[in-house]
Structures are given as structure tokens and as C-alpha cells.
Short mmCIF file of C-alpha atoms in Angstrom, two decimals:
data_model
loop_
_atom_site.label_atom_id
_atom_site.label_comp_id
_atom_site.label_asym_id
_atom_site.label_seq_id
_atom_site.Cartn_x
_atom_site.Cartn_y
_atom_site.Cartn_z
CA UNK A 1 19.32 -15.79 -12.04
CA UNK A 2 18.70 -15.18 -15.85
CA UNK A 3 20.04 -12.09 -17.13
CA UNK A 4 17.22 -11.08 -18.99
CA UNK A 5 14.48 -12.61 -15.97
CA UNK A 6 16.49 -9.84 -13.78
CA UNK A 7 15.16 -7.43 -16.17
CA UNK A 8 12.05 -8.02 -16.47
CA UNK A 9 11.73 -8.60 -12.41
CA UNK A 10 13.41 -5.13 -12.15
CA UNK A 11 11.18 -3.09 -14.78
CA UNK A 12 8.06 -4.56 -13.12
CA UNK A 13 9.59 -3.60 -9.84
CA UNK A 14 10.78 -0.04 -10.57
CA UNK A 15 6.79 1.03 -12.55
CA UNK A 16 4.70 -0.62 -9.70
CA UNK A 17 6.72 0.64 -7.15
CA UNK A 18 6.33 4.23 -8.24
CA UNK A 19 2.73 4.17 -9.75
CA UNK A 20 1.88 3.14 -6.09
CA UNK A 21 3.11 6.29 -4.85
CA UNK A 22 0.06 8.34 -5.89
CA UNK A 23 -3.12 5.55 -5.66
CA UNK A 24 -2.22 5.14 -2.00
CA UNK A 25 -2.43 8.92 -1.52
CA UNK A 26 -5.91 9.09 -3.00
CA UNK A 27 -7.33 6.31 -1.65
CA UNK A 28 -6.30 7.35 1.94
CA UNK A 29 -7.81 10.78 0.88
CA UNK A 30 -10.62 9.87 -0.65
CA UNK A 31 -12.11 7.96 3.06
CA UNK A 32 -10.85 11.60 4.51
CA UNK A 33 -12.65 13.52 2.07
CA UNK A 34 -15.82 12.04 3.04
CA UNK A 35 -15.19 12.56 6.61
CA UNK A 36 -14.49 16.58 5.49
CA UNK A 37 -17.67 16.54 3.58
CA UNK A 38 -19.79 15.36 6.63
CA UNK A 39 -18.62 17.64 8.85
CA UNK A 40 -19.16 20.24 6.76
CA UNK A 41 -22.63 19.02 5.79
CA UNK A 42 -23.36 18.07 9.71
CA UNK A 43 -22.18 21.83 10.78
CA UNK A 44 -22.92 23.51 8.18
CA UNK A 45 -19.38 25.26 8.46
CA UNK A 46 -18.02 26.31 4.99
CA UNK A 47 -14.79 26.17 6.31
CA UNK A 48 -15.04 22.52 6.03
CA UNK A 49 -16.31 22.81 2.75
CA UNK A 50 -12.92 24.81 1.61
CA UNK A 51 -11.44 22.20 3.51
CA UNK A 52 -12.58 19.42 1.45
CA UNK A 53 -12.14 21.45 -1.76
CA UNK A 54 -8.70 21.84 -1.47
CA UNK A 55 -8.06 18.05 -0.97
CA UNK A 56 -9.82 17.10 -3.93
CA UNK A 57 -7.50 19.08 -5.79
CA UNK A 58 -4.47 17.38 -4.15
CA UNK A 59 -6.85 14.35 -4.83
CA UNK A 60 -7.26 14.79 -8.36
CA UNK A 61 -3.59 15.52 -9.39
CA UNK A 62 -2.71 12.32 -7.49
CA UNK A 63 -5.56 10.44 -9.79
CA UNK A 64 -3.86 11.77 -12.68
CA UNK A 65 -0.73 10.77 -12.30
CA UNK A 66 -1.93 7.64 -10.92
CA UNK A 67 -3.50 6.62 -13.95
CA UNK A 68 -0.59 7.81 -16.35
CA UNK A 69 1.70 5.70 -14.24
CA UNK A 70 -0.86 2.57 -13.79
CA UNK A 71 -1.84 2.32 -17.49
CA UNK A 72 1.55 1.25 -18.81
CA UNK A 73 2.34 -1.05 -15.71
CA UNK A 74 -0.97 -3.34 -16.79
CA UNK A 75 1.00 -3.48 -20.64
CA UNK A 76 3.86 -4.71 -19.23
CA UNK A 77 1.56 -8.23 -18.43
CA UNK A 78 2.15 -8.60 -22.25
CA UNK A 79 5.33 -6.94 -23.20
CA UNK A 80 7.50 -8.40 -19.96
CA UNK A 81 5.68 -10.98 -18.97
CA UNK A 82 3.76 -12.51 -21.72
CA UNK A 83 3.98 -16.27 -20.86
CA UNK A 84 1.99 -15.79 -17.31
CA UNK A 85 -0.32 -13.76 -19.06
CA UNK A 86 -1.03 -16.23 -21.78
CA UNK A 87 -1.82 -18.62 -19.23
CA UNK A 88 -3.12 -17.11 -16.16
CA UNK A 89 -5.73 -14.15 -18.63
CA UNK A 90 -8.37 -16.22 -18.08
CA UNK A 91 -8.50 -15.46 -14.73
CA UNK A 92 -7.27 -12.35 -13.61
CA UNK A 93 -8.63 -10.55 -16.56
CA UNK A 94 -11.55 -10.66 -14.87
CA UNK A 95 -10.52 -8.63 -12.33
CA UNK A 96 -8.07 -6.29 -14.17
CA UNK A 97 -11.14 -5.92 -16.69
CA UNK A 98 -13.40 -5.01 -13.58
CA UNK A 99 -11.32 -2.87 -12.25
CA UNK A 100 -10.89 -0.27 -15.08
CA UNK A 101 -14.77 -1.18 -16.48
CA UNK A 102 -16.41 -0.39 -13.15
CA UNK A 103 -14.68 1.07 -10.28
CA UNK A 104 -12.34 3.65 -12.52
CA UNK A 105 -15.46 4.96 -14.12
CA UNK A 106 -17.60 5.36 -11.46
CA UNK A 107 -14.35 6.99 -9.80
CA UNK A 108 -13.53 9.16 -11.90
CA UNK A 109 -17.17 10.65 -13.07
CA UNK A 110 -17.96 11.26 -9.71
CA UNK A 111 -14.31 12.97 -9.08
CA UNK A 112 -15.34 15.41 -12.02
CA UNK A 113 -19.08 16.41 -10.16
CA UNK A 114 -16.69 16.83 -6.80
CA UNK A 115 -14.55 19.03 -8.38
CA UNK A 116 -16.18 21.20 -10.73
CA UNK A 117 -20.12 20.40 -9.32
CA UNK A 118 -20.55 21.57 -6.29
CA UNK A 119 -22.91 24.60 -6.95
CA UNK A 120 -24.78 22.49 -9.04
CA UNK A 121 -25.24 19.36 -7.14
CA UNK A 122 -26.05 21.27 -3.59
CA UNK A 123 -24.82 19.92 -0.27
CA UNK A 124 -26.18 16.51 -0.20
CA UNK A 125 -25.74 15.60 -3.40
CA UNK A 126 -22.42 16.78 -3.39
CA UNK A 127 -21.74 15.06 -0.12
CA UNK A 128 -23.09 12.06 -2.15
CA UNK A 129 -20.36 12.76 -4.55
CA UNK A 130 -17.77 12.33 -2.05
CA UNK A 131 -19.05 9.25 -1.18
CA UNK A 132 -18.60 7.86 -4.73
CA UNK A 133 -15.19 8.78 -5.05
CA UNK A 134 -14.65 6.81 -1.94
CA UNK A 135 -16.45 3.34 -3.11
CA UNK A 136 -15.09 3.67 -6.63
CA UNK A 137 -11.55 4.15 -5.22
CA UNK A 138 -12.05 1.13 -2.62
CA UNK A 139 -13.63 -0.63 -5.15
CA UNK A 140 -10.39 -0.02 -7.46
CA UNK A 141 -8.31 -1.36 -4.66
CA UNK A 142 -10.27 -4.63 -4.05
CA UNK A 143 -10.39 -6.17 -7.50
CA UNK A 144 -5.96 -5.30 -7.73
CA UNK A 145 -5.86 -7.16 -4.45
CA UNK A 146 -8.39 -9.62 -5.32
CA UNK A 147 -5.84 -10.40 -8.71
CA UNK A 148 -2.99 -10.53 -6.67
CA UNK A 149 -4.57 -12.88 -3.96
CA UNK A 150 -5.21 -14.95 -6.62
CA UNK A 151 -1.53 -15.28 -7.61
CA UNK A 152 -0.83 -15.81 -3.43
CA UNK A 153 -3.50 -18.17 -3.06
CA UNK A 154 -4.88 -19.90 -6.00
CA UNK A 155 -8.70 -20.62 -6.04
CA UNK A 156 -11.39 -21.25 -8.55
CA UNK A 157 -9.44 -22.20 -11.26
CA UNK A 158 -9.00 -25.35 -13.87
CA UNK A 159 -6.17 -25.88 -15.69
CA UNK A 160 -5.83 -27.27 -19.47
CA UNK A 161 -4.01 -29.81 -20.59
CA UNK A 162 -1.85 -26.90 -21.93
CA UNK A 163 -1.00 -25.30 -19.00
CA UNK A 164 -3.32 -22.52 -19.18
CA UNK A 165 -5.92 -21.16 -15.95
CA UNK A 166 -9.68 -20.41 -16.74
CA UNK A 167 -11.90 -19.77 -14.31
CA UNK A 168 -14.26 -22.17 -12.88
CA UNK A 169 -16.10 -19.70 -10.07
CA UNK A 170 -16.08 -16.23 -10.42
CA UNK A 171 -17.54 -16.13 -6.49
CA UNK A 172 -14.16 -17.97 -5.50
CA UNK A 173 -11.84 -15.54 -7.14
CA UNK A 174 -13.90 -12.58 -5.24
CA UNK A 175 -14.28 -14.23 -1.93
CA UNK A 176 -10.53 -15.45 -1.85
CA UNK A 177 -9.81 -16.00 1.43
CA UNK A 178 -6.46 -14.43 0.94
CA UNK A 179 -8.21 -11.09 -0.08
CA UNK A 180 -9.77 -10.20 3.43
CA UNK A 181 -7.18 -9.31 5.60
CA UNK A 182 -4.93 -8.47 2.71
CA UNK A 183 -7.26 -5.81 1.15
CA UNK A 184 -8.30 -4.62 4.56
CA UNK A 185 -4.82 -4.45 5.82
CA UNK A 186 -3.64 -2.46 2.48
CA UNK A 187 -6.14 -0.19 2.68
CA UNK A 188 -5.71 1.01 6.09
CA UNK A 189 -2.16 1.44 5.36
CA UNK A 190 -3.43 3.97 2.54
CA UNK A 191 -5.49 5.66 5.57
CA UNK A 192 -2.70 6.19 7.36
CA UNK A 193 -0.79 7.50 4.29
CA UNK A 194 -3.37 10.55 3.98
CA UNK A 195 -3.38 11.57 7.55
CA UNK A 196 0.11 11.97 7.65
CA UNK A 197 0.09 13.52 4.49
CA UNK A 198 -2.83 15.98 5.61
CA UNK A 199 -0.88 16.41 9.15
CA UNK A 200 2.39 17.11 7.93
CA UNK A 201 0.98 19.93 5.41
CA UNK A 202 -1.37 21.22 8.25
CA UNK A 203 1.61 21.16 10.58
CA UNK A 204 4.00 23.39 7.80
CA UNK A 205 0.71 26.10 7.39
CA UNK A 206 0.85 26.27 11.27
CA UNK A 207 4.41 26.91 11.58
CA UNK A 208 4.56 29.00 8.70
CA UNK A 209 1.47 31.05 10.59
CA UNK A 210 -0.15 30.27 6.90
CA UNK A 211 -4.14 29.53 6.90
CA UNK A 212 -3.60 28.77 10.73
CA UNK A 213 -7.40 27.82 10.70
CA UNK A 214 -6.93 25.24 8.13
CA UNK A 215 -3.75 23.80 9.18
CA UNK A 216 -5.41 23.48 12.56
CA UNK A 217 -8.49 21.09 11.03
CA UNK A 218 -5.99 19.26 8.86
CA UNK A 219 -3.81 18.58 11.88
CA UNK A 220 -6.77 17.40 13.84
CA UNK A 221 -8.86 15.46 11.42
CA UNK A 222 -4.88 13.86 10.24
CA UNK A 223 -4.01 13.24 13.52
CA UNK A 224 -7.39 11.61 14.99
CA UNK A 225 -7.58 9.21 11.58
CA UNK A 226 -3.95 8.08 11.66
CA UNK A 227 -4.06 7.30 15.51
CA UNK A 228 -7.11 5.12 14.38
CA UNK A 229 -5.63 3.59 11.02
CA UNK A 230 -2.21 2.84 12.88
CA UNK A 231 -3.68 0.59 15.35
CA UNK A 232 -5.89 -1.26 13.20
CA UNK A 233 -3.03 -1.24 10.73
CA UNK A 234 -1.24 -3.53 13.58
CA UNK A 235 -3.95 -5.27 15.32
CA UNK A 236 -6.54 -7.16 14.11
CA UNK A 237 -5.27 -6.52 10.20
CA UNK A 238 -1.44 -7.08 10.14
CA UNK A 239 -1.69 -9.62 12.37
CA UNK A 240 -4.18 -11.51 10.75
CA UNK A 241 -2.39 -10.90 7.44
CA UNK A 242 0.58 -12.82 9.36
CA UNK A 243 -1.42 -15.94 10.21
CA UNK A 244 -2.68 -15.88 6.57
CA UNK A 245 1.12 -16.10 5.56
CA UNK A 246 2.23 -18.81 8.34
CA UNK A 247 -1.25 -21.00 7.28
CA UNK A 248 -0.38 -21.06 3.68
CA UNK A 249 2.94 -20.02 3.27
CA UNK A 250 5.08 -21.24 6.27
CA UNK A 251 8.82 -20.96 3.86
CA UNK A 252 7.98 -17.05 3.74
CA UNK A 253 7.15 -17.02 7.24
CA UNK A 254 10.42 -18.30 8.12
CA UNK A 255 12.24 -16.12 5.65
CA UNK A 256 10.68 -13.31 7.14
CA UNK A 257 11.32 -14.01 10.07
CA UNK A 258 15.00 -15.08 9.50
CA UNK A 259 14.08 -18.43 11.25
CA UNK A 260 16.57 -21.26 10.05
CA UNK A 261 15.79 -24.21 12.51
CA UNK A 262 12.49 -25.47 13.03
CA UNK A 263 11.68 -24.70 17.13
CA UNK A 264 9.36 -25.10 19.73
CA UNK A 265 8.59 -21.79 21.63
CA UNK A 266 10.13 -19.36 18.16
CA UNK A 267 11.36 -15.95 19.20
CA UNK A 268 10.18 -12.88 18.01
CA UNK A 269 13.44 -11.40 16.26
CA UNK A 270 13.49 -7.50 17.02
CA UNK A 271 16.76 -7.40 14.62
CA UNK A 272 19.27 -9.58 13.42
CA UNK A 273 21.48 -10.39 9.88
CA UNK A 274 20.51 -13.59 8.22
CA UNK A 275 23.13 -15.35 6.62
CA UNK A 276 21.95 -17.58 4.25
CA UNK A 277 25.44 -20.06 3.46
CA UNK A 278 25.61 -20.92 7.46
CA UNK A 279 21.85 -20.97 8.05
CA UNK A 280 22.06 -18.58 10.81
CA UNK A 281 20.50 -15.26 11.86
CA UNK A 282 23.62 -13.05 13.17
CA UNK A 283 23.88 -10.50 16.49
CA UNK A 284 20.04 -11.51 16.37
CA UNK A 285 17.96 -9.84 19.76
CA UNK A 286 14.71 -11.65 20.72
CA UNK A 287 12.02 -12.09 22.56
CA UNK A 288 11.48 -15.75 23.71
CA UNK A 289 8.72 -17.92 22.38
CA UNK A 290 6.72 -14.52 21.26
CA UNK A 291 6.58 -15.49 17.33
CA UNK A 292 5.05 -18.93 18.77
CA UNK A 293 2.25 -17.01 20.52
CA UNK A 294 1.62 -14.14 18.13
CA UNK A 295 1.03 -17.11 15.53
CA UNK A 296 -0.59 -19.78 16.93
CA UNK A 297 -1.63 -18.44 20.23
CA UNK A 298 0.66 -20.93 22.38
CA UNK A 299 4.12 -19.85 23.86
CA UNK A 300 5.80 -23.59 22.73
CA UNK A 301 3.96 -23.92 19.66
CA UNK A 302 6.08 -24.96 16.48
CA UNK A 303 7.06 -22.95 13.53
CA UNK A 304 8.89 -24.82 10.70
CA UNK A 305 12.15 -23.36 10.13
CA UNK A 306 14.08 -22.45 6.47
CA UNK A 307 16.08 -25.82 6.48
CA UNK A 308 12.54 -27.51 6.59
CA UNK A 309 12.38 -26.76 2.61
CA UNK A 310 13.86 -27.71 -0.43
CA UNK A 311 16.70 -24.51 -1.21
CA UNK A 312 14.38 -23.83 -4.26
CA UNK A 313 11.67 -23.07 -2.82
CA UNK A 314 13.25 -20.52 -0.52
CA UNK A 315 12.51 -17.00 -1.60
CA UNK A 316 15.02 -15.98 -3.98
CA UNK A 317 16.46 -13.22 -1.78
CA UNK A 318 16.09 -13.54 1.91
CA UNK A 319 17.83 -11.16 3.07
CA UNK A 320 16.12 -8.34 1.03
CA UNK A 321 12.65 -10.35 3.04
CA UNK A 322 13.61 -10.21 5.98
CA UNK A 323 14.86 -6.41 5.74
CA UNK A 324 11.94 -5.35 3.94
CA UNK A 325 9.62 -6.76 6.65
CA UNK A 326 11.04 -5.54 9.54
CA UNK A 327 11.51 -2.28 8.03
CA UNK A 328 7.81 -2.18 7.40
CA UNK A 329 7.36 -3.13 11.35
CA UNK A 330 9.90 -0.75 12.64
CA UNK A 331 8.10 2.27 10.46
CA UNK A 332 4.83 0.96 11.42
CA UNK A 333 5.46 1.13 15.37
CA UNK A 334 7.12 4.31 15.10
CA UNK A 335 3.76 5.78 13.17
CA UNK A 336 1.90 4.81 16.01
CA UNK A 337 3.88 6.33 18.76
CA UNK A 338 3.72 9.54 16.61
CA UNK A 339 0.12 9.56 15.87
CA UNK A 340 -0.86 8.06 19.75
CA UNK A 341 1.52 10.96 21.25
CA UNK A 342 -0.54 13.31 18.82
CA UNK A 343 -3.52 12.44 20.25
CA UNK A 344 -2.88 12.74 23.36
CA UNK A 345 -1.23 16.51 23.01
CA UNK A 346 -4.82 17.36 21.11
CA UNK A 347 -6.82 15.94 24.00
CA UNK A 348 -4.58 18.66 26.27
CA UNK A 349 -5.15 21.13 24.02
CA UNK A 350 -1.70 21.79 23.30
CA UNK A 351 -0.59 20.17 19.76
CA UNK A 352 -1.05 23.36 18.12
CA UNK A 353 1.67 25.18 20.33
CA UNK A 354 3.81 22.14 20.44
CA UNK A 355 6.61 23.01 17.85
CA UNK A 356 8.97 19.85 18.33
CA UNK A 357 5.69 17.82 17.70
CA UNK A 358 4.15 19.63 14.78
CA UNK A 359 7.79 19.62 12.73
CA UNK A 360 8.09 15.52 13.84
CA UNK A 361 4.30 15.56 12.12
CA UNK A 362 5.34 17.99 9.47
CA UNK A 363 8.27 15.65 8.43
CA UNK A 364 7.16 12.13 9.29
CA UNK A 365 5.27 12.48 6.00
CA UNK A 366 7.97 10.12 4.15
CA UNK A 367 7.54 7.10 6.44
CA UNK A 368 4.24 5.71 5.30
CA UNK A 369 4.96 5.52 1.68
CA UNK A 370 8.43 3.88 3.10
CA UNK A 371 6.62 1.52 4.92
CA UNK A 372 3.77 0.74 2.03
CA UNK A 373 6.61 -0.11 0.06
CA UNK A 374 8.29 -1.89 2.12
CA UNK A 375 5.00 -4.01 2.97
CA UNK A 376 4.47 -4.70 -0.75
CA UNK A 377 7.82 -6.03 -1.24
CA UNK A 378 7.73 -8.34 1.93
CA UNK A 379 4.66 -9.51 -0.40
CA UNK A 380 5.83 -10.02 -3.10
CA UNK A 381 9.35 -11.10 -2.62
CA UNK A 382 7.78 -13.53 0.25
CA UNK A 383 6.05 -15.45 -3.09
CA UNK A 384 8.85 -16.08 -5.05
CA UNK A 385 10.01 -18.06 -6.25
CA UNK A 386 6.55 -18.65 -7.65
CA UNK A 387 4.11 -16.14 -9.90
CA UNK A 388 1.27 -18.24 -8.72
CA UNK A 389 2.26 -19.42 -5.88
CA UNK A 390 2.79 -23.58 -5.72
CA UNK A 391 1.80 -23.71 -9.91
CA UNK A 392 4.22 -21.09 -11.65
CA UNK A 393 7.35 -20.16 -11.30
CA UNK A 394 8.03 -16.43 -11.88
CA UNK A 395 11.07 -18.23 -14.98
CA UNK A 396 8.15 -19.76 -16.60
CA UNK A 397 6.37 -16.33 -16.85
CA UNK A 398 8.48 -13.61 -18.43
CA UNK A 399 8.38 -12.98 -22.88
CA UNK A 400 10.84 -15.37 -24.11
CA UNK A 401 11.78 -13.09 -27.14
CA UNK A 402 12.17 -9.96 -25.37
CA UNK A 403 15.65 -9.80 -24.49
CA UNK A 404 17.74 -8.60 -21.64
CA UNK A 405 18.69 -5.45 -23.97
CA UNK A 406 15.51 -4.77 -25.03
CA UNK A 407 14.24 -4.68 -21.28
CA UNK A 408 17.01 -2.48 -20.30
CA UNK A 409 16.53 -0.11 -22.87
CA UNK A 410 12.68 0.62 -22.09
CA UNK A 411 13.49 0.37 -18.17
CA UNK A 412 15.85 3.69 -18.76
CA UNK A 413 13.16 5.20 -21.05
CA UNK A 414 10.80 4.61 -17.99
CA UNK A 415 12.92 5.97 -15.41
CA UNK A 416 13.70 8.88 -17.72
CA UNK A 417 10.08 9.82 -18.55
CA UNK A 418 9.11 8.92 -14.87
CA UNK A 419 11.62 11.51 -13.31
CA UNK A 420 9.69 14.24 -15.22
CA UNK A 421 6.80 13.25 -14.24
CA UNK A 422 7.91 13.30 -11.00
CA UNK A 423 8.89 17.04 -11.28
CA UNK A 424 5.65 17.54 -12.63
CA UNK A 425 3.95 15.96 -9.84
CA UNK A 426 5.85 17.87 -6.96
CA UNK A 427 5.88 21.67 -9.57
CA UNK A 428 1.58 21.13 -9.41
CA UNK A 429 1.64 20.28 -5.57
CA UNK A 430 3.67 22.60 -4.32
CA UNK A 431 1.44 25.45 -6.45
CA UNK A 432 -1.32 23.71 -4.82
CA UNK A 433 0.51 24.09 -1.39
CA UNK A 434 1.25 27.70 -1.99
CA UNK A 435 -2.06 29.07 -3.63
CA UNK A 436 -3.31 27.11 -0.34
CA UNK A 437 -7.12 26.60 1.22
CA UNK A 438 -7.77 30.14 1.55
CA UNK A 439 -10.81 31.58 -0.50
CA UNK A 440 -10.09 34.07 -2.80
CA UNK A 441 -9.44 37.05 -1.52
CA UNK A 442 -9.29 35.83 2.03
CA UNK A 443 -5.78 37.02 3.91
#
């Protein structure tokens, strides 16, 4: 690979891979926040109220630091990669444009009338707030997938006799098949990020004997939405998301699944090493013909193995696929059994004495954002070798005059500047965390 192309793949990497870190916390929260808000406004329990005013401002530091992050990361489509967005701007500006233009605004205002409104605005209208947040945040979300469906599956788009994209149906690029399951599946894997989020801290206040009350409700209303999100997360949107891959992109399919030789009846690899020079999957266990039937609904259908393709247009790593995938399937069927077996403990009535299972809630907390990750670089990688997938490759993309130097030397500035931030982010949670949901005075 190109020196300087590592780079560049590697900066891009690094800044959307930790700008992710907070949007997926506050769009998870901002679905919960609702929920908080309509209990409170269906009970008429301030205690939900608190609730919900403490999460908006966990909500709003994450929204901060999202958009300090996410700002530079949509400059580095001209600095790093300058080529695809000379020819593909006619198109997914659009959507970037939409994005900040209409769901950031209407985000944002609202998240400054939820935070500093409420006495104002009354109940409902503060409820109505809430809801806001919510759309403009899920609104956010849908027009970054909808730009990146567009580079997975190409629709609605001409091409000059210069190379370049415009856009021939706006409706196209917006009702991208690609974006359904996608955008549904991403955004229930946010959901689950803020109810383990919310669990875990509920589970530390309980064990600490700390706002007991509230570490109760966060544990229940956690626990209850990430028993839901997990399963949908799994069945019908993962799987769905899967079909979308073997329909379109059958090469990533079999890189994922470390699937060399085309067969009739394909196992389901549970784990295995894939070694790429011999065109084998190593110390693999399976289950017989169950990729076959997860895909196509029939035990001895066919799925196209790697040695089907052309060696360039393999992924360009598919080791780091495969890994990356079943890492994200591994975490994700370990957050179910946690949230399920959570579920069932609350149904007993006896999660909140259960101290093995409130410190497994109170420090599962890491896996989603593993598994988000992980998810987005099974994505991602599972493209390549292509920026838009079948018309670009990601060489023809990158700024020709910004050299391999020049990209290292802003990638250490980033991961300098990024590490404070960091510190900042965790130094104004954890004084969240400690001044805790209490009212003043209360305690």
C-alpha cells in the first residue's frame, strides 16, 4: 500500500473512530431522555424529572465534545481526501449540508430550552423539548448514514465525462435501499450504548449506597431498554443488514465470514484464523450449513467463496474483517445475555440486591462502544478496496500533494489535542457523576 494512502486511511480512521465515541452516547440518550420525560409527565413524579435533568447534562457534554471532534473530521474530506471529494461533492454534500443545516440546529436549540428552559416552557412543552432533541439527533444520524450508503451502494447519480458524481434524484439518495437496515441497525446499537451507560452508573450509585433512588430508576429504565435494543440489534436489524451485504456485496460476505471456497450448505464459523496465502480458515469451529440458512433461508443454498474474485477486489485486510466482525458478534451476544439475565432478576425483584449482577452491569459499560466500533470497521473495511463501492477506489481518492509527512505530522497533533480532550471529557463527567442527581440540598 502507498505510504502516504496509509496515512491518510489511518488519520481518517483514528478522528472518526473517536468522534464516534460521544454521538453514539447522545443519540442512545436522547430516545431515553424522552422515555424519562414521559414518565415523569405521565406520573407526575419529580423524581423523574431530576432524573431526566441529570442526563441532559451528561447529554450535553457528550454534544459538545461531539461536535468539537465531528467538525474537523468533515475538513479532512478536503485536506486528506480531496480527489473523492472533488468528484463525489455533488452528491453527498447534500447530505453533509443537511445534516449540519437542519438536524444540528434544530438539535441543538431545542437541547438549550431542555437544559436551561424548563421553568419556562412548563411540563408539556418541555416534554416537547425532549422530543426535539430526539428527532434532531435521529435526524443527524440518518443523513451520515444516508452519505455513507451512498458510498456502499451507489444510487441516483450521473457521472461526467470527467469523472465527477452529480446528483440526478435527490429521492434516490434518501430512500437508498442500503440506508434502511443500516440506519436502523446503527441506531439501535446507540440505544443499547445508553442503557448500559445509564445501568452501569445506576449500578455504581447503588453499590456505593449513593442516590439509591436514582440508581434504582437508571438501573431499571437501562436495563428494560437494552434487553429491548439488544434483540432488535440481532434480529430483524443485523440480520437484515447481513442479507443487504451478501445481495450486493457477496466478496465482503465471504471475507467476513473467512469463507475461501465457494460451498453448498456454508457453515456458520463461531471462530477460526484466516490465512490469506493458503486460502484457508485455520482451527476454524462451525456450525454446518447455518450461514446458508441465515442468508438465504435454505440449509444447501450457495455462498460464493473468496477465490470466486479477482485478489483485487478482496478487501485489503481480511483478517482485520473477519476479526472485527466477529468481535462485534461475540460482544453483541454477550450484551444480550447480560441485559436478558437483567431482566429477568428485575421481574423477581431481586436485581437491586444482586451484587455480582449490578458490578457485571456496572462494568459491562465498555463493551458497546467496543462493539460499535467494531461494527463500523466491519463496514468500512468490508468496502475496500473501493470509496464508492464498484466506481472508486479508495487510491483514486486521497490529496495527491499532501504528503505522507505532512499527514503524519497533523495525525500526532490530533492524537495530542484529542488526549486532552479526552481528559476533559472524563474531568466534566466524573464531576457530573459526583455532584450526582440529587437536588440541592437533598442527602
Amino acid at each position: 500500500m502507498d505510504n502516504a494512502l496509509a496515512i491518510h486511511r489511518l488519520h481518517f480512521a483514528f478522528t472518526v473512530t473517536f468522534h464516534y465515541i460521544f454521538p453514539q452516547l447522545t443519540m442512545g440518550l436522547a430516545l431515553l431522555l424522552v422515555v424519562l420525560k414521559t414518565m415523569a409527565l405521565r406520573t407526575g413524579n419529580d423524581h423523574y424529572n431530576q432524573t431526566a435533568r441529570f442526563w441532559a447534562r451528561i447529554f450535553a457534554i457528550n454534544f459538545a465534545m461531539g461536535v468539537v471532534t465531528g467538525i474537523p473530521m468533515e475538513f479532512q474530506f478536503g485536506t486528506n481526501w480531496a480527489r473523492f471529494s472533488k468528484a463525489a461533492g455533488g452528491v453527498i454534500g447534500q447530505t453533509l449540508a443537511m445534516e449540519g443545516m437542519f438536524s444540528f440546529f434544530l438539535e441543538s436549540t431545542f437541547l438549550g430550552l431542555l437544559i436551561y428552559g424548563e421553568e419556562r416552557l412548563g411540563p408539556r412543552l418541555h416534554w416537547f423539548a425532549a422530543v426535539c432533541v430526539f428527532l434532531g439527533s435521529w435526524l443527524s444520524g440518518y443523513f451520515i448514514i444516508a452519505t455513507d450508503a451512498w458510498m456502499q451502494h451507489p444510487v441516483g447519480y450521473t457521472r461526467g465525462p470527467d469523472g465527477t458524481f452529480a446528483l440526478s434524484s435527490l429521492t434516490s439518495l434518501l430512500t437508498n435501499p442500503w440506508i434502511a437496515w443500516q440506519y436502523t441497525h446503527n441506531m439501535i446499537a446507540a440505544v443499547v450504548t445508553g442503557s448500559f451507560v445509564m445501568s452501569a452508573l445506576g449500578a455504581f450509585y447503588i453499590l456505593a449506597r449513593n442516590s439509591v433512588a436514582f440508581g434504582q430508576t437508571f438501573v431499571r429504565v437501562g436495563v428494560i431498554s437494552g434487553a429491548i435494543a439488544t434483540l432488535l440489534l440481532a434480529f430483524p436489524t443485523g440480520d437484515q443488514q447481513g442479507k443487504m451485504v451478501a445481495l450486493n456485496q457477496p466478496v465482503t460476505l465471504a471475507a467476513m465470514e473467512g469463507l475461501f471456497n465457494t460451498e453448498q450448505g456454508a457453515p456458520l464459523v463461531l471462530i477460526g484464523q484466516p490465512d490469506t496465502e493458503r486460502g484457508r480458515l485455520d482451527n476454524a469451529i462451525i456450525i454446518p450449513r447455518m450461514l446458508s440458512f441465515l442468508t438465504y433461508q435454505r440449509w444447501n443454498a450457495e455462498i460464493r467463496g473468496l477465490n470466486e474474485f479477482p485478489r483485487d477486489r478482496w478487501p485489503d485486510n481480511v483478517p482485520l474483517l473477519y476479526f472485527s466482525y466477529h468481535m462485534m458478534v461475540g460482544l453483541g451476544t454477550i450484551l444480550i445475555a447480560i441485559m436478558t439475565l437483567g431482566v429477568a432478576l428485575l421481574k423477581l425483584g431481586r436485581l437491586y440486591r444482586n451484587r455480582a449482577m449490578l458490578w457485571i452491569l456496572m462494568l459491562a459499560f465498555p463493551f458497546p462502544y467496543i462493539a460499535t466500533t467494531a461494527g463500523w470497521m466491519t463496514a468500512e473495511i468490508g468496502r475496500q478496496p473501493w470509496l464508492i463501492y464498484g466506481l472508486m477506489r479508495t487510491s483514486e481518492g486521497t490529496s495527491a500533494r499532501v504528503s505522507a509527512g505532512s499527514g503524519m505530522f497533523t495525525l500526532l497533533g490530533f492524537m495530542g489535542l484529542y488526549t486532552v480532550l479526552g481528559v476533559l471529557f472524563l474531568f466534566l463527567i466524573w464531576r457530573e457523576v459526583e455532584r450526582g442527581p440529587e437536588p440541592a440540598g437533598a442527602g
